[in-house]
CSV table of C-alpha atoms and ligand atoms in Angstrom, one decimal:
chain,number,residue,atom,x,y,z
K,1,MET,CA,2.8,-130.2,142.1
K,2,ASN,CA,0.3,-128.3,139.9
K,3,LYS,CA,-2.7,-126.8,141.6
K,4,PRO,CA,-6.1,-128.5,140.7
K,5,VAL,CA,-8.0,-126.6,138.0
K,6,ASP,CA,-11.0,-125.6,140.3
K,7,LYS,CA,-8.6,-123.8,142.6
K,8,LEU,CA,-7.3,-121.5,140.0
K,9,PHE,CA,-10.1,-118.9,140.5
K,10,GLU,CA,-10.5,-118.3,144.2
K,11,ASN,CA,-11.9,-115.1,145.9
K,12,ASN,CA,-11.5,-113.0,142.8
K,13,LYS,CA,-7.9,-114.1,142.4
K,14,LEU,CA,-6.2,-115.5,139.3
K,15,VAL,CA,-3.6,-118.0,140.5
K,16,ASP,CA,-1.6,-120.0,138.0
K,17,PRO,CA,-0.6,-123.6,138.4
K,18,PHE,CA,2.7,-122.6,139.9
K,19,ASN,CA,0.9,-120.6,142.6
K,20,ARG,CA,1.8,-117.2,141.2
K,21,GLN,CA,-1.0,-114.7,141.6
K,22,ILE,CA,-1.7,-112.8,138.3
K,23,THR,CA,-2.5,-109.2,139.0
K,24,TYR,CA,-1.0,-107.4,136.0
K,25,LEU,CA,-2.2,-107.2,132.4
K,26,ARG,CA,-0.3,-105.8,129.5
K,27,LEU,CA,-2.5,-104.9,126.6
K,28,SER,CA,-1.1,-104.2,123.1
K,29,VAL,CA,-3.4,-101.8,121.2
K,30,THR,CA,-1.7,-102.0,117.9
K,31,ASP,CA,1.3,-103.7,116.2
K,32,ARG,CA,2.0,-100.5,114.2
K,33,CYS,CA,4.7,-98.1,115.0
K,34,ASP,CA,6.3,-94.9,113.8
K,35,LEU,CA,9.8,-96.2,114.4
K,36,ARG,CA,11.6,-99.4,113.1
K,37,CYS,CA,14.0,-100.3,115.9
K,38,THR,CA,16.5,-102.7,114.5
K,39,TYR,CA,16.3,-105.2,117.4
K,40,CYS,CA,12.5,-105.2,117.3
K,41,MET,CA,11.4,-105.1,113.7
K,42,SER,CA,12.6,-105.7,110.2
K,43,GLU,CA,12.7,-102.7,107.9
K,44,LYS,CA,9.8,-103.9,105.9
K,45,MET,CA,7.1,-105.1,108.2
K,46,THR,CA,3.7,-106.5,107.3
K,47,PHE,CA,1.2,-105.1,109.7
K,48,LEU,CA,-2.2,-106.5,110.7
K,49,ASN,CA,-5.4,-105.5,108.9
K,50,LYS,CA,-7.7,-103.2,110.8
K,51,LYS,CA,-10.4,-105.8,111.2
K,52,GLU,CA,-7.9,-108.2,112.8
K,53,VAL,CA,-7.3,-105.7,115.6
K,54,LEU,CA,-9.7,-105.5,118.5
K,55,THR,CA,-11.9,-102.4,118.7
K,56,PHE,CA,-11.6,-100.2,121.9
K,57,GLU,CA,-15.0,-101.5,123.0
K,58,GLU,CA,-13.7,-105.1,122.7
K,59,MET,CA,-10.5,-104.2,124.5
K,60,TYR,CA,-12.4,-102.5,127.3
K,61,LYS,CA,-14.8,-105.4,127.7
K,62,LEU,CA,-11.8,-107.7,128.0
K,63,CYS,CA,-10.0,-105.4,130.5
K,64,ARG,CA,-13.2,-105.1,132.6
K,65,GLY,CA,-13.4,-108.9,132.7
K,66,PHE,CA,-9.8,-109.2,133.9
K,67,ILE,CA,-10.3,-106.5,136.5
K,68,LYS,CA,-13.3,-108.4,137.8
K,69,VAL,CA,-11.1,-111.4,138.5
K,70,GLY,CA,-8.3,-109.6,140.3
K,71,ILE,CA,-6.2,-107.7,137.7
K,72,LYS,CA,-4.9,-104.5,139.5
K,73,LYS,CA,-2.6,-103.0,137.0
K,74,ILE,CA,-3.0,-102.5,133.3
K,75,ARG,CA,-0.2,-101.3,131.0
K,76,ILE,CA,-1.1,-100.1,127.5
K,77,THR,CA,1.5,-100.9,125.0
K,78,GLY,CA,2.1,-101.9,121.4
K,79,GLY,CA,3.6,-101.4,118.7
K,80,GLU,CA,3.5,-97.7,119.5
K,81,PRO,CA,0.2,-97.3,121.5
K,82,LEU,CA,0.1,-93.5,120.9
K,83,VAL,CA,-0.1,-93.9,117.1
K,84,ARG,CA,-3.4,-95.7,117.3
K,85,LYS,CA,-6.1,-93.3,116.3
K,86,GLY,CA,-8.5,-92.3,119.2
K,87,ILE,CA,-6.3,-94.0,121.8
K,88,MET,CA,-7.4,-91.6,124.5
K,89,ASP,CA,-10.9,-93.2,124.3
K,90,LEU,CA,-9.6,-96.4,125.7
K,91,PHE,CA,-7.9,-94.5,128.6
K,92,SER,CA,-11.2,-92.7,129.3
K,93,MET,CA,-13.1,-95.9,129.4
K,94,LEU,CA,-10.6,-97.4,131.9
K,95,LYS,CA,-10.2,-94.3,134.0
K,96,PRO,CA,-13.3,-94.8,136.3
K,97,HIS,CA,-12.0,-98.1,137.5
K,98,LEU,CA,-9.1,-96.3,139.1
K,99,SER,CA,-11.5,-95.0,141.7
K,100,TYR,CA,-12.5,-98.5,142.9
K,101,ASP,CA,-11.1,-101.7,141.4
K,102,LEU,CA,-7.9,-100.9,139.5
K,103,ASN,CA,-4.7,-99.6,141.2
K,104,GLU,CA,-2.8,-98.4,138.2
K,105,LEU,CA,-3.2,-97.6,134.5
K,106,THR,CA,0.0,-97.0,132.8
K,107,LEU,CA,1.8,-96.9,129.4
K,108,THR,CA,4.9,-98.0,127.6
K,109,THR,CA,5.8,-95.6,124.7
K,110,ASN,CA,8.6,-94.7,122.4
K,111,GLY,CA,7.9,-91.0,123.4
K,112,THR,CA,7.5,-89.6,119.9
K,113,GLN,CA,3.8,-88.6,120.5
K,114,LEU,CA,4.1,-87.5,124.1
K,115,SER,CA,4.1,-83.8,123.3
K,116,ARG,CA,0.6,-84.3,122.0
K,117,TYR,CA,-0.8,-86.7,124.6
K,118,ALA,CA,1.0,-86.1,127.9
K,119,LYS,CA,-1.7,-83.8,129.4
K,120,GLN,CA,-4.5,-86.1,128.3
K,121,LEU,CA,-2.8,-89.1,129.8
K,122,TYR,CA,-2.6,-87.3,133.1
K,123,SER,CA,-6.2,-86.3,133.0
K,124,ASN,CA,-7.1,-89.9,132.3
K,125,GLY,CA,-5.5,-91.1,135.5
K,126,VAL,CA,-2.1,-92.1,134.3
K,127,ARG,CA,0.6,-91.1,136.7
K,128,ARG,CA,3.7,-93.0,135.6
K,129,ILE,CA,4.9,-94.0,132.2
K,130,ASN,CA,7.8,-96.0,130.7
K,131,VAL,CA,9.6,-94.3,127.8
K,132,SER,CA,11.9,-96.4,125.7
K,133,LEU,CA,15.1,-94.6,124.7
K,134,ASP,CA,18.4,-96.3,123.8
K,135,THR,CA,20.7,-93.4,123.0
K,136,LEU,CA,21.1,-89.6,123.5
K,137,ASP,CA,23.1,-89.3,120.2
K,138,PRO,CA,20.9,-88.1,117.3
K,139,MET,CA,22.9,-90.1,114.7
K,140,LYS,CA,22.7,-93.3,116.8
K,141,PHE,CA,19.1,-92.8,117.4
K,142,LYS,CA,18.5,-92.7,113.7
K,143,LEU,CA,20.7,-95.8,113.3
K,144,ILE,CA,18.7,-97.8,115.9
K,145,THR,CA,15.2,-96.6,115.0
K,146,ARG,CA,16.0,-96.3,111.2
K,147,VAL,CA,13.5,-93.4,110.8
K,148,GLY,CA,13.2,-91.5,114.1
K,149,LYS,CA,14.3,-88.1,115.3
K,150,LEU,CA,15.7,-88.0,118.8
K,151,GLN,CA,14.4,-84.5,119.4
K,152,ASP,CA,10.8,-85.7,119.1
K,153,VAL,CA,11.3,-88.0,122.0
K,154,LEU,CA,13.2,-85.5,124.1
K,155,SER,CA,10.4,-82.9,123.6
K,156,GLY,CA,7.9,-85.6,124.4
K,157,ILE,CA,9.7,-86.4,127.6
K,158,ASP,CA,9.8,-82.7,128.6
K,159,ALA,CA,6.0,-82.5,127.9
K,160,ALA,CA,5.4,-85.6,130.1
K,161,ARG,CA,7.4,-84.1,132.9
K,162,ASP,CA,5.6,-80.8,132.6
K,163,ALA,CA,2.3,-82.8,132.8
K,164,ASN,CA,3.5,-84.3,136.1
K,165,LEU,CA,3.9,-87.8,134.8
K,166,LYS,CA,6.6,-89.8,136.5
K,167,ILE,CA,9.0,-91.2,133.9
K,168,LYS,CA,11.1,-94.4,133.8
K,169,ILE,CA,13.4,-94.8,130.9
K,170,ASN,CA,13.8,-98.3,129.4
K,171,CYS,CA,17.1,-98.8,127.5
K,172,VAL,CA,18.0,-101.8,125.5
K,173,ALA,CA,21.7,-102.4,126.0
K,174,LEU,CA,23.4,-103.0,122.7
K,175,LYS,CA,26.9,-104.1,122.2
K,176,ASN,CA,29.0,-101.9,119.9
K,177,ILE,CA,26.0,-99.5,119.6
K,178,ASN,CA,25.2,-97.8,122.9
K,179,GLU,CA,27.5,-99.6,125.4
K,180,ASN,CA,30.1,-96.7,125.3
K,181,GLU,CA,27.5,-94.1,126.3
K,182,ILE,CA,25.9,-95.9,129.2
K,183,ASP,CA,27.7,-93.7,131.8
K,184,ASN,CA,26.5,-90.6,130.0
K,185,PHE,CA,23.0,-92.1,129.9
K,186,ILE,CA,23.0,-92.8,133.6
K,187,ASN,CA,24.2,-89.3,134.4
K,188,TRP,CA,21.4,-87.8,132.2
K,189,CYS,CA,18.8,-89.8,134.1
K,190,VAL,CA,20.3,-88.8,137.5
K,191,GLU,CA,20.2,-85.2,136.4
K,192,LYS,CA,16.6,-85.5,135.3
K,193,ASP,CA,15.5,-87.7,138.2
K,194,PHE,CA,14.3,-90.6,135.9
K,195,ASP,CA,14.6,-94.2,137.0
K,196,LEU,CA,16.4,-96.2,134.4
K,197,THR,CA,16.1,-99.9,133.4
K,198,PHE,CA,18.4,-101.7,131.1
K,199,ILE,CA,17.1,-104.6,129.0
K,200,GLU,CA,18.8,-107.5,127.3
K,201,THR,CA,17.8,-108.1,123.7
K,202,MET,CA,15.4,-111.0,123.4
K,203,PRO,CA,15.1,-113.3,120.4
K,204,MET,CA,11.6,-112.4,119.3
K,205,GLY,CA,10.5,-112.1,115.7
K,206,ASP,CA,12.4,-111.9,112.4
K,207,ILE,CA,14.5,-108.7,112.1
K,208,GLY,CA,15.6,-109.2,108.5
K,209,ASN,CA,19.3,-108.9,107.9
K,210,GLU,CA,20.1,-107.9,111.5
K,211,ASN,CA,21.7,-110.4,113.8
K,212,ARG,CA,20.8,-110.0,117.5
K,213,LEU,CA,23.8,-112.1,118.6
K,214,ASN,CA,26.1,-109.4,117.3
K,215,HIS,CA,24.6,-106.8,119.7
K,216,PHE,CA,23.8,-108.9,122.7
K,217,LEU,CA,25.3,-107.3,125.8
K,218,SER,CA,25.1,-109.3,129.0
K,219,LEU,CA,23.8,-107.1,131.8
K,220,ASP,CA,25.8,-109.1,134.3
K,221,GLN,CA,28.9,-107.8,132.5
K,222,LEU,CA,27.5,-104.3,132.3
K,223,LYS,CA,26.6,-104.2,136.0
K,224,LYS,CA,30.0,-105.4,136.9
K,225,SER,CA,31.6,-102.5,134.9
K,226,LEU,CA,29.2,-100.0,136.5
K,227,THR,CA,30.1,-101.0,140.1
K,228,SER,CA,33.7,-99.8,139.5
K,229,LYS,CA,32.3,-96.3,138.7
K,230,TYR,CA,29.1,-96.0,140.8
K,231,LYS,CA,28.2,-97.0,144.3
K,232,LEU,CA,25.3,-99.4,143.6
K,233,ARG,CA,23.3,-100.9,146.4
K,234,ASP,CA,20.9,-103.7,145.6
K,235,ILE,CA,17.4,-103.1,146.8
K,236,SER,CA,14.7,-105.7,147.4
K,237,LEU,CA,11.9,-104.0,145.4
K,238,SER,CA,10.1,-106.6,143.3
K,239,THR,CA,7.5,-105.6,140.7
K,240,GLY,CA,6.8,-109.3,139.9
K,241,GLY,CA,8.7,-108.8,136.7
K,242,PRO,CA,12.1,-109.8,135.5
K,243,ALA,CA,13.9,-106.6,136.6
K,244,ARG,CA,16.2,-106.4,139.6
K,245,TYR,CA,16.9,-103.0,141.1
K,246,SER,CA,19.9,-101.1,142.6
K,247,ARG,CA,20.0,-97.6,144.0
K,248,ILE,CA,22.8,-95.3,142.9
K,249,GLU,CA,24.2,-93.8,146.1
K,250,GLY,CA,24.1,-90.1,146.1
K,251,SER,CA,21.1,-90.0,143.7
K,252,ASN,CA,17.3,-90.5,143.9
K,253,ILE,CA,17.1,-92.9,141.0
K,254,LYS,CA,16.7,-96.6,140.8
K,255,LEU,CA,18.7,-98.6,138.2
K,256,GLY,CA,16.9,-101.8,136.9
K,257,PHE,CA,18.4,-104.7,135.1
K,258,ILE,CA,16.0,-106.9,133.0
K,259,THR,CA,18.1,-110.0,132.3
K,260,PRO,CA,15.9,-112.7,130.8
K,261,LEU,CA,18.9,-114.3,129.2
K,262,SER,CA,21.6,-113.9,131.9
K,263,HIS,CA,19.1,-114.9,134.6
K,264,ASN,CA,15.6,-116.3,134.7
K,265,PHE,CA,13.3,-114.6,137.2
K,266,CYS,CA,10.1,-116.3,136.1
K,267,SER,CA,9.3,-117.6,139.5
K,268,SER,CA,7.8,-114.3,140.6
K,269,CYS,CA,6.0,-113.5,137.3
K,270,ASN,CA,2.6,-111.9,138.0
K,271,ARG,CA,1.6,-110.9,134.4
K,272,VAL,CA,-0.2,-112.0,131.2
K,273,ARG,CA,-0.1,-110.2,127.9
K,274,ILE,CA,-2.9,-109.7,125.3
K,275,ASP,CA,-1.8,-108.7,121.8
K,276,ALA,CA,-3.7,-106.4,119.5
K,277,THR,CA,-5.7,-109.2,118.0
K,278,GLY,CA,-7.0,-110.3,121.4
K,279,VAL,CA,-4.8,-113.3,121.8
K,280,LEU,CA,-3.6,-113.8,125.3
K,281,HIS,CA,0.0,-114.9,125.7
K,282,GLN,CA,0.7,-116.6,128.9
K,283,CYS,CA,4.4,-116.1,128.7
K,284,LEU,CA,6.5,-113.7,126.5
K,285,GLY,CA,9.0,-116.4,125.8
K,286,GLN,CA,6.6,-119.4,125.1
K,287,SER,CA,3.8,-120.0,122.6
K,288,ASN,CA,0.9,-120.9,124.9
K,289,SER,CA,-2.0,-118.7,124.1
K,290,LEU,CA,-5.8,-118.2,124.1
K,291,ASP,CA,-7.8,-116.4,121.5
K,292,PHE,CA,-10.2,-113.9,123.1
K,293,ARG,CA,-11.2,-112.3,119.9
K,294,LYS,CA,-13.1,-115.4,118.9
K,295,ILE,CA,-15.0,-115.3,122.2
K,296,LEU,CA,-15.6,-111.5,122.0
K,297,ARG,CA,-16.9,-111.7,118.5
K,298,ASP,CA,-19.1,-114.8,119.0
K,299,PRO,CA,-22.7,-113.5,119.1
K,300,PHE,CA,-23.7,-116.4,121.4
K,301,SER,CA,-20.9,-115.8,123.9
K,302,THR,CA,-22.1,-114.4,127.2
K,303,ASP,CA,-20.2,-112.4,129.9
K,304,GLU,CA,-20.1,-115.6,132.0
K,305,ASP,CA,-18.3,-117.3,129.1
K,306,LEU,CA,-15.8,-114.5,128.9
K,307,LEU,CA,-15.1,-114.7,132.7
K,308,GLU,CA,-14.8,-118.5,132.5
K,309,ASN,CA,-12.3,-118.2,129.7
K,310,ILE,CA,-10.3,-115.6,131.6
K,311,LYS,CA,-10.3,-118.0,134.5
K,312,ASN,CA,-9.0,-120.8,132.2
K,313,SER,CA,-6.5,-118.6,130.5
K,314,VAL,CA,-3.8,-118.8,133.2
K,315,LYS,CA,-4.2,-122.6,133.4
K,316,GLN,CA,-1.5,-123.2,130.9
K,317,LYS,CA,0.9,-120.4,132.0
K,318,PRO,CA,4.3,-122.1,131.6
K,319,GLU,CA,6.8,-122.2,134.5
K,320,LYS,CA,9.4,-120.2,132.5
K,321,HIS,CA,10.6,-119.0,129.2
K,322,SER,CA,13.3,-120.9,127.3
K,323,PHE,CA,15.3,-118.1,125.6
K,324,ALA,CA,19.0,-118.7,125.3
K,325,TYR,CA,21.9,-117.5,123.2
K,326,ASP,CA,24.6,-120.0,122.5
K,327,PHE,CA,27.7,-117.9,121.6
K,328,SER,CA,29.9,-121.0,121.1
K,329,LYS,CA,27.7,-122.2,118.3
K,330,ALA,CA,26.5,-118.7,117.3
K,331,ASN,CA,22.9,-119.7,117.5
K,332,ILE,CA,19.8,-118.7,119.4
K,333,LYS,CA,17.6,-121.1,121.3
K,334,GLY,CA,14.0,-120.6,122.3
K,335,GLN,CA,13.5,-118.0,119.5
K,336,ILE,CA,9.8,-116.9,119.3
K,337,ASN,CA,8.4,-116.0,115.9
K,338,ARG,CA,6.1,-113.2,117.0
K,339,HIS,CA,7.6,-109.8,117.3
K,340,MET,CA,7.7,-107.9,120.6
K,341,SER,CA,5.7,-105.2,118.7
K,342,LEU,CA,2.7,-107.5,118.5
K,343,THR,CA,2.7,-108.6,122.1
K,344,GLY,CA,4.0,-105.4,123.6
K,345,GLY,CA,6.9,-104.9,126.0
N,401,LIG,N1,6.8,-98.8,121.1
N,401,LIG,C1,6.8,-98.8,122.5
N,401,LIG,C2,8.2,-98.6,123.0
N,401,LIG,O1,9.1,-98.8,122.3
N,401,LIG,O2,8.3,-98.4,124.2
N,401,LIG,C3,6.1,-100.0,123.2
N,401,LIG,C4,6.3,-101.3,122.6
N,401,LIG,S1,8.0,-101.9,122.6
N,401,LIG,C5,7.8,-103.5,121.9
N,401,LIG,C6,8.3,-102.2,124.3
N,401,LIG,C7,9.7,-102.4,124.7
N,401,LIG,O3,10.2,-103.6,124.1
N,401,LIG,C8,10.6,-101.3,124.4
N,401,LIG,O4,11.3,-100.9,125.5
N,401,LIG,C9,11.6,-102.0,123.4
N,401,LIG,O5,12.9,-101.4,123.6
N,401,LIG,C10,11.5,-103.4,123.9
N,401,LIG,N2,11.9,-104.4,122.9
N,401,LIG,C11,11.5,-104.5,121.6
N,401,LIG,N3,12.0,-105.6,121.0
N,401,LIG,C12,12.8,-106.2,121.9
N,401,LIG,C13,13.7,-107.3,121.9
N,401,LIG,N4,13.7,-108.1,120.8
N,401,LIG,N5,14.4,-107.6,123.0
N,401,LIG,C14,14.3,-106.8,124.1
N,401,LIG,N6,13.5,-105.7,124.2
N,401,LIG,C15,12.8,-105.4,123.1
N,402,LIG,FE1,8.4,-99.4,117.7
N,402,LIG,FE2,8.8,-99.9,120.3
N,402,LIG,FE3,9.5,-101.7,118.4
N,402,LIG,FE4,10.9,-99.5,118.6
N,402,LIG,S1,10.7,-101.0,120.2
N,402,LIG,S2,10.1,-100.5,116.7
N,402,LIG,S3,9.4,-98.0,119.1
N,402,LIG,S4,7.4,-101.0,118.9
């Protein structure tokens, strides 16, 4: 049974109608990106106008409100967060909270700008980052990202390591594209001591002429094939997200599997997402949302209104997403029109 509305905000806790405590906010700071990954965007994207995107002051005000009601971890994402001009200003504004009411400030990035920003991220309190990388082959990298240079990302990763940032690699598993280099990829992560998480492609946003079904690789299948080559031991670590982890015996690294399509792990979801326009999405795979930009830009709106709306924002958090691929009919169910680059990964 759903919880009564007045119980949703107790003792500085955000609790949704399915009794899940919401402690994790992912904030997208831009929908723009310097890459054009085929599973994420179409080649010719239309991006938001500057005035549609929240300013850093607005983003900070929103984060501060969320921290007040119990958010303990904030991930900055995008689009590519490090291409937003002045992005370190937002990190600097959030940094002081790490000393008293925020446990972690982190980032998901494609890595292209890390050579420039790694040290500043560390000095702004960031200790761990996720870097998205789907291949170690320069030609394939170009094929997947349409415009990128692998070396930029590899140099960025080196800079991040030199700056003492702990790195986790996120890799979208793509049938007929990177599936034959997965072993190589794992060995590279073991050698570098990077945790590695595989992700299934999700049906989000129009990607032009590309067809996600052609490249969907079930991680169940992948994991099965890996167990014949590596000694994998499932571990109970839960981050409240859709990943399930295994340890590779004989190494220090954790291997994660994000399987929104093969399995649904929504029952432990602890997060909400705010896109670059200030719209909060209660679930990556549903369309329930609340527009915070309207509230932030309303001259008559008070801090109390903001907090009240934050409190209300989890009321409609759905129980689960409804993504599904139907291979027999070659169609995709539960497709979401917005791109992952708007909401952030
Ligand atoms: N640009 C940054 C990056 O690539 O890390 C941050 C944003 S990106 C949208 C975040 C993550 O979403 C990346 O790991 C990317 O591979 C993943 N992603 C993008 N579109 C996806 C899709 N349709 N299905 C699954 N993962 C996707
Ligand atoms: Fe850009 Fe990240 Fe999307 Fe690739 S996955 S196009 S890097 S936002």
